[in-house]
């Protein structure tokens, strides 16, 4: 009997090498015992290595190799033995990879799927806290407890996404470290969980503000965010209390007399009191809109149907800025009425923000496109076009004087803060315009719609919603209101 001890770091690559050598040496599956050992250096504890054996290395279809190697990240202790046995059967022609009635093939596929799902969850649920930097780059740390040993498979995503900062993701067994642009792994030191800081508090505010007791669906919530991930999420600490409180809060909501008209009146009164001469604002805004309808400040006005100016009350405390009108907006003459607008509207409603309470506009007021047969394909505006159109955005801002602006996407960010770079890193943060108005940064809804993977798309949608809920909570802290008046 051969005992193969695989290292904790680089387990899959080590298994691949050993499985290849064992198969070449003709070692049957039943003759090998596999295990992972902390600090394993000598791979073959119980027998001499088989690497010098002469035979042919097994040849498998690419899809089989991918699924098997993904399944090797499953927590099943028998995974190495099962994978090796299947490799031998596949290479001997005893089973075909396409044969989905074979229990071993089916099990590998199911395990690979579970691993993929866990990787997606890790990508969505890791929460970084800023820590003191050791070099010139900002530094972040996160603690995460995945369902399977997936850190090495999941970490390259973070390296791509947060390539301009140093970070550490510690899990109970393995820690991923990205320092100076180099990704590496070490066995986790005891006590690696980073301390809490204000970022967690912010997450708790997000989560509490989007929670609606009347719509509590514990099963759906657990399916989307399985319980084993709760302990890694600062906001999840609220869940048991929110669930306990939900029936009482929902009863109270049902029993309460309808509050919408008085609440809306009170809100309107507050907004009116806070703003001198709102009627004059509305007139001035209408005049600005009329002026912009003849805009020729850049060449984009020529092919576009019309200027798509912002819309919403002149007294709005909350302003949303997108990139530029799309095909549908260009035809309708209104911002955010196409597919991105549908996602935006749904997120506003879920965050309890009334679209009629907020001002919605774009950084660029004309649709930029390239004709493609009968279709007009969106083209991103260039810096000069954004700069030319800032003339209108700045005047909209000065007239409306919102308490908070939400920048959706890099173009809006560039028009409001001077740069659109590093959006993913800045997302969820609050910056300022040159005049000092707070700008909450989030993604553009169209970027979420473009996400090809449905699981990631759903996750991004959830994050966008959480961003809008956080923006609403921030607005309320700043003394402004944009609520629908009805619970979200
Ligand atoms: N995308 C935008 O940025 N604005 C719109 O109005 C529609 C889509």
JSON list of C-alpha atoms in Angstrom, two decimals, residues 330-422:
[
{"chain": "A", "resi": 330, "resn": "UNK", "atom": "CA", "xyz": [-32.58, 58.90, -26.80]},
{"chain": "A", "resi": 331, "resn": "UNK", "atom": "CA", "xyz": [-35.95, 58.05, -28.36]},
{"chain": "A", "resi": 332, "resn": "UNK", "atom": "CA", "xyz": [-38.04, 58.75, -25.26]},
{"chain": "A", "resi": 333, "resn": "UNK", "atom": "CA", "xyz": [-36.14, 61.90, -24.21]},
{"chain": "A", "resi": 334, "resn": "UNK", "atom": "CA", "xyz": [-35.99, 60.71, -20.59]},
{"chain": "A", "resi": 335, "resn": "UNK", "atom": "CA", "xyz": [-33.09, 59.25, -18.57]},
{"chain": "A", "resi": 336, "resn": "UNK", "atom": "CA", "xyz": [-33.07, 55.64, -17.39]},
{"chain": "A", "resi": 337, "resn": "UNK", "atom": "CA", "xyz": [-36.16, 54.27, -19.11]},
{"chain": "A", "resi": 338, "resn": "UNK", "atom": "CA", "xyz": [-34.49, 51.31, -20.90]},
{"chain": "A", "resi": 339, "resn": "UNK", "atom": "CA", "xyz": [-33.14, 48.01, -19.48]},
{"chain": "A", "resi": 340, "resn": "UNK", "atom": "CA", "xyz": [-30.63, 49.71, -17.15]},
{"chain": "A", "resi": 341, "resn": "UNK", "atom": "CA", "xyz": [-33.49, 51.97, -16.04]},
{"chain": "A", "resi": 342, "resn": "UNK", "atom": "CA", "xyz": [-35.62, 48.93, -15.17]},
{"chain": "A", "resi": 343, "resn": "UNK", "atom": "CA", "xyz": [-32.87, 47.58, -12.91]},
{"chain": "A", "resi": 344, "resn": "UNK", "atom": "CA", "xyz": [-32.35, 51.06, -11.44]},
{"chain": "A", "resi": 345, "resn": "UNK", "atom": "CA", "xyz": [-36.10, 51.42, -10.74]},
{"chain": "A", "resi": 346, "resn": "UNK", "atom": "CA", "xyz": [-36.27, 47.99, -9.09]},
{"chain": "A", "resi": 347, "resn": "UNK", "atom": "CA", "xyz": [-33.27, 48.77, -6.88]},
{"chain": "A", "resi": 348, "resn": "UNK", "atom": "CA", "xyz": [-34.71, 52.18, -5.94]},
{"chain": "A", "resi": 349, "resn": "UNK", "atom": "CA", "xyz": [-38.01, 50.53, -4.97]},
{"chain": "A", "resi": 350, "resn": "UNK", "atom": "CA", "xyz": [-36.27, 47.81, -2.96]},
{"chain": "A", "resi": 351, "resn": "UNK", "atom": "CA", "xyz": [-34.20, 50.45, -1.12]},
{"chain": "A", "resi": 352, "resn": "UNK", "atom": "CA", "xyz": [-37.37, 52.41, -0.36]},
{"chain": "A", "resi": 353, "resn": "UNK", "atom": "CA", "xyz": [-36.39, 55.39, -2.50]},
{"chain": "A", "resi": 354, "resn": "UNK", "atom": "CA", "xyz": [-39.14, 57.05, -4.54]},
{"chain": "A", "resi": 355, "resn": "UNK", "atom": "CA", "xyz": [-38.01, 57.81, -8.07]},
{"chain": "A", "resi": 356, "resn": "UNK", "atom": "CA", "xyz": [-40.30, 60.84, -8.11]},
{"chain": "A", "resi": 357, "resn": "UNK", "atom": "CA", "xyz": [-38.47, 62.15, -5.01]},
{"chain": "A", "resi": 358, "resn": "UNK", "atom": "CA", "xyz": [-35.02, 62.15, -6.60]},
{"chain": "A", "resi": 359, "resn": "UNK", "atom": "CA", "xyz": [-33.32, 63.91, -9.49]},
{"chain": "A", "resi": 360, "resn": "UNK", "atom": "CA", "xyz": [-31.93, 61.55, -12.14]},
{"chain": "A", "resi": 361, "resn": "UNK", "atom": "CA", "xyz": [-29.51, 62.72, -14.78]},
{"chain": "A", "resi": 362, "resn": "UNK", "atom": "CA", "xyz": [-26.46, 61.71, -16.81]},
{"chain": "A", "resi": 363, "resn": "UNK", "atom": "CA", "xyz": [-22.89, 62.95, -17.10]},
{"chain": "A", "resi": 364, "resn": "UNK", "atom": "CA", "xyz": [-23.36, 63.22, -20.88]},
{"chain": "A", "resi": 365, "resn": "UNK", "atom": "CA", "xyz": [-26.70, 64.33, -22.29]},
{"chain": "A", "resi": 366, "resn": "UNK", "atom": "CA", "xyz": [-26.51, 62.90, -25.82]},
{"chain": "A", "resi": 367, "resn": "UNK", "atom": "CA", "xyz": [-26.53, 59.24, -26.86]},
{"chain": "A", "resi": 368, "resn": "UNK", "atom": "CA", "xyz": [-23.17, 58.21, -28.32]},
{"chain": "A", "resi": 369, "resn": "UNK", "atom": "CA", "xyz": [-23.46, 55.18, -30.60]},
{"chain": "A", "resi": 370, "resn": "UNK", "atom": "CA", "xyz": [-22.07, 53.35, -33.61]},
{"chain": "A", "resi": 371, "resn": "UNK", "atom": "CA", "xyz": [-24.62, 52.27, -36.26]},
{"chain": "A", "resi": 372, "resn": "UNK", "atom": "CA", "xyz": [-24.71, 48.50, -36.73]},
{"chain": "A", "resi": 373, "resn": "UNK", "atom": "CA", "xyz": [-27.26, 47.54, -39.37]},
{"chain": "A", "resi": 374, "resn": "UNK", "atom": "CA", "xyz": [-30.53, 48.81, -37.97]},
{"chain": "A", "resi": 375, "resn": "UNK", "atom": "CA", "xyz": [-29.18, 48.87, -34.44]},
{"chain": "A", "resi": 376, "resn": "UNK", "atom": "CA", "xyz": [-27.31, 51.63, -32.64]},
{"chain": "A", "resi": 377, "resn": "UNK", "atom": "CA", "xyz": [-24.61, 50.24, -30.39]},
{"chain": "A", "resi": 378, "resn": "UNK", "atom": "CA", "xyz": [-23.60, 52.12, -27.27]},
{"chain": "A", "resi": 379, "resn": "UNK", "atom": "CA", "xyz": [-20.14, 53.72, -27.30]},
{"chain": "A", "resi": 380, "resn": "UNK", "atom": "CA", "xyz": [-18.57, 55.10, -24.15]},
{"chain": "A", "resi": 381, "resn": "UNK", "atom": "CA", "xyz": [-18.09, 58.86, -24.15]},
{"chain": "A", "resi": 382, "resn": "UNK", "atom": "CA", "xyz": [-14.56, 60.19, -24.28]},
{"chain": "A", "resi": 383, "resn": "UNK", "atom": "CA", "xyz": [-12.98, 62.45, -21.71]},
{"chain": "A", "resi": 384, "resn": "UNK", "atom": "CA", "xyz": [-13.48, 65.58, -23.91]},
{"chain": "A", "resi": 385, "resn": "UNK", "atom": "CA", "xyz": [-17.17, 64.79, -24.33]},
{"chain": "A", "resi": 386, "resn": "UNK", "atom": "CA", "xyz": [-17.63, 64.29, -20.58]},
{"chain": "A", "resi": 387, "resn": "UNK", "atom": "CA", "xyz": [-15.76, 67.53, -19.99]},
{"chain": "A", "resi": 388, "resn": "UNK", "atom": "CA", "xyz": [-17.90, 69.45, -22.51]},
{"chain": "A", "resi": 389, "resn": "UNK", "atom": "CA", "xyz": [-21.10, 68.16, -20.95]},
{"chain": "A", "resi": 390, "resn": "UNK", "atom": "CA", "xyz": [-20.00, 68.95, -17.40]},
{"chain": "A", "resi": 391, "resn": "UNK", "atom": "CA", "xyz": [-21.19, 72.45, -18.24]},
{"chain": "A", "resi": 392, "resn": "UNK", "atom": "CA", "xyz": [-24.77, 71.15, -17.89]},
{"chain": "A", "resi": 393, "resn": "UNK", "atom": "CA", "xyz": [-24.19, 68.78, -15.00]},
{"chain": "A", "resi": 394, "resn": "UNK", "atom": "CA", "xyz": [-22.49, 71.48, -12.94]},
{"chain": "A", "resi": 395, "resn": "UNK", "atom": "CA", "xyz": [-25.39, 73.84, -13.57]},
{"chain": "A", "resi": 396, "resn": "UNK", "atom": "CA", "xyz": [-27.93, 71.16, -12.64]},
{"chain": "A", "resi": 397, "resn": "UNK", "atom": "CA", "xyz": [-26.02, 70.55, -9.41]},
{"chain": "A", "resi": 398, "resn": "UNK", "atom": "CA", "xyz": [-25.80, 74.23, -8.56]},
{"chain": "A", "resi": 399, "resn": "UNK", "atom": "CA", "xyz": [-29.50, 74.73, -9.06]},
{"chain": "A", "resi": 400, "resn": "UNK", "atom": "CA", "xyz": [-30.69, 71.64, -7.24]},
{"chain": "A", "resi": 401, "resn": "UNK", "atom": "CA", "xyz": [-28.08, 71.66, -4.48]},
{"chain": "A", "resi": 402, "resn": "UNK", "atom": "CA", "xyz": [-28.64, 68.02, -3.49]},
{"chain": "A", "resi": 403, "resn": "UNK", "atom": "CA", "xyz": [-27.44, 66.89, -0.08]},
{"chain": "A", "resi": 404, "resn": "UNK", "atom": "CA", "xyz": [-26.04, 63.72, -1.61]},
{"chain": "A", "resi": 405, "resn": "UNK", "atom": "CA", "xyz": [-25.15, 62.63, -5.16]},
{"chain": "A", "resi": 406, "resn": "UNK", "atom": "CA", "xyz": [-24.91, 58.98, -6.18]},
{"chain": "A", "resi": 407, "resn": "UNK", "atom": "CA", "xyz": [-22.38, 58.46, -8.97]},
{"chain": "A", "resi": 408, "resn": "UNK", "atom": "CA", "xyz": [-23.26, 55.35, -10.96]},
{"chain": "A", "resi": 409, "resn": "UNK", "atom": "CA", "xyz": [-20.23, 54.13, -12.88]},
{"chain": "A", "resi": 410, "resn": "UNK", "atom": "CA", "xyz": [-16.84, 55.49, -13.89]},
{"chain": "A", "resi": 411, "resn": "UNK", "atom": "CA", "xyz": [-18.08, 58.24, -16.23]},
{"chain": "A", "resi": 412, "resn": "UNK", "atom": "CA", "xyz": [-20.32, 59.76, -13.56]},
{"chain": "A", "resi": 413, "resn": "UNK", "atom": "CA", "xyz": [-17.49, 59.46, -11.05]},
{"chain": "A", "resi": 414, "resn": "UNK", "atom": "CA", "xyz": [-15.11, 61.23, -13.43]},
{"chain": "A", "resi": 415, "resn": "UNK", "atom": "CA", "xyz": [-17.59, 64.05, -14.06]},
{"chain": "A", "resi": 416, "resn": "UNK", "atom": "CA", "xyz": [-18.26, 64.53, -10.33]},
{"chain": "A", "resi": 417, "resn": "UNK", "atom": "CA", "xyz": [-14.90, 63.90, -8.68]},
{"chain": "A", "resi": 418, "resn": "UNK", "atom": "CA", "xyz": [-12.37, 64.38, -11.48]},
{"chain": "A", "resi": 419, "resn": "UNK", "atom": "CA", "xyz": [-11.46, 60.71, -11.94]},
{"chain": "A", "resi": 420, "resn": "UNK", "atom": "CA", "xyz": [-13.25, 57.51, -12.86]},
{"chain": "A", "resi": 421, "resn": "UNK", "atom": "CA", "xyz": [-10.24, 55.27, -12.10]},
{"chain": "A", "resi": 422, "resn": "UNK", "atom": "CA", "xyz": [-10.36, 52.42, -9.57]}
]
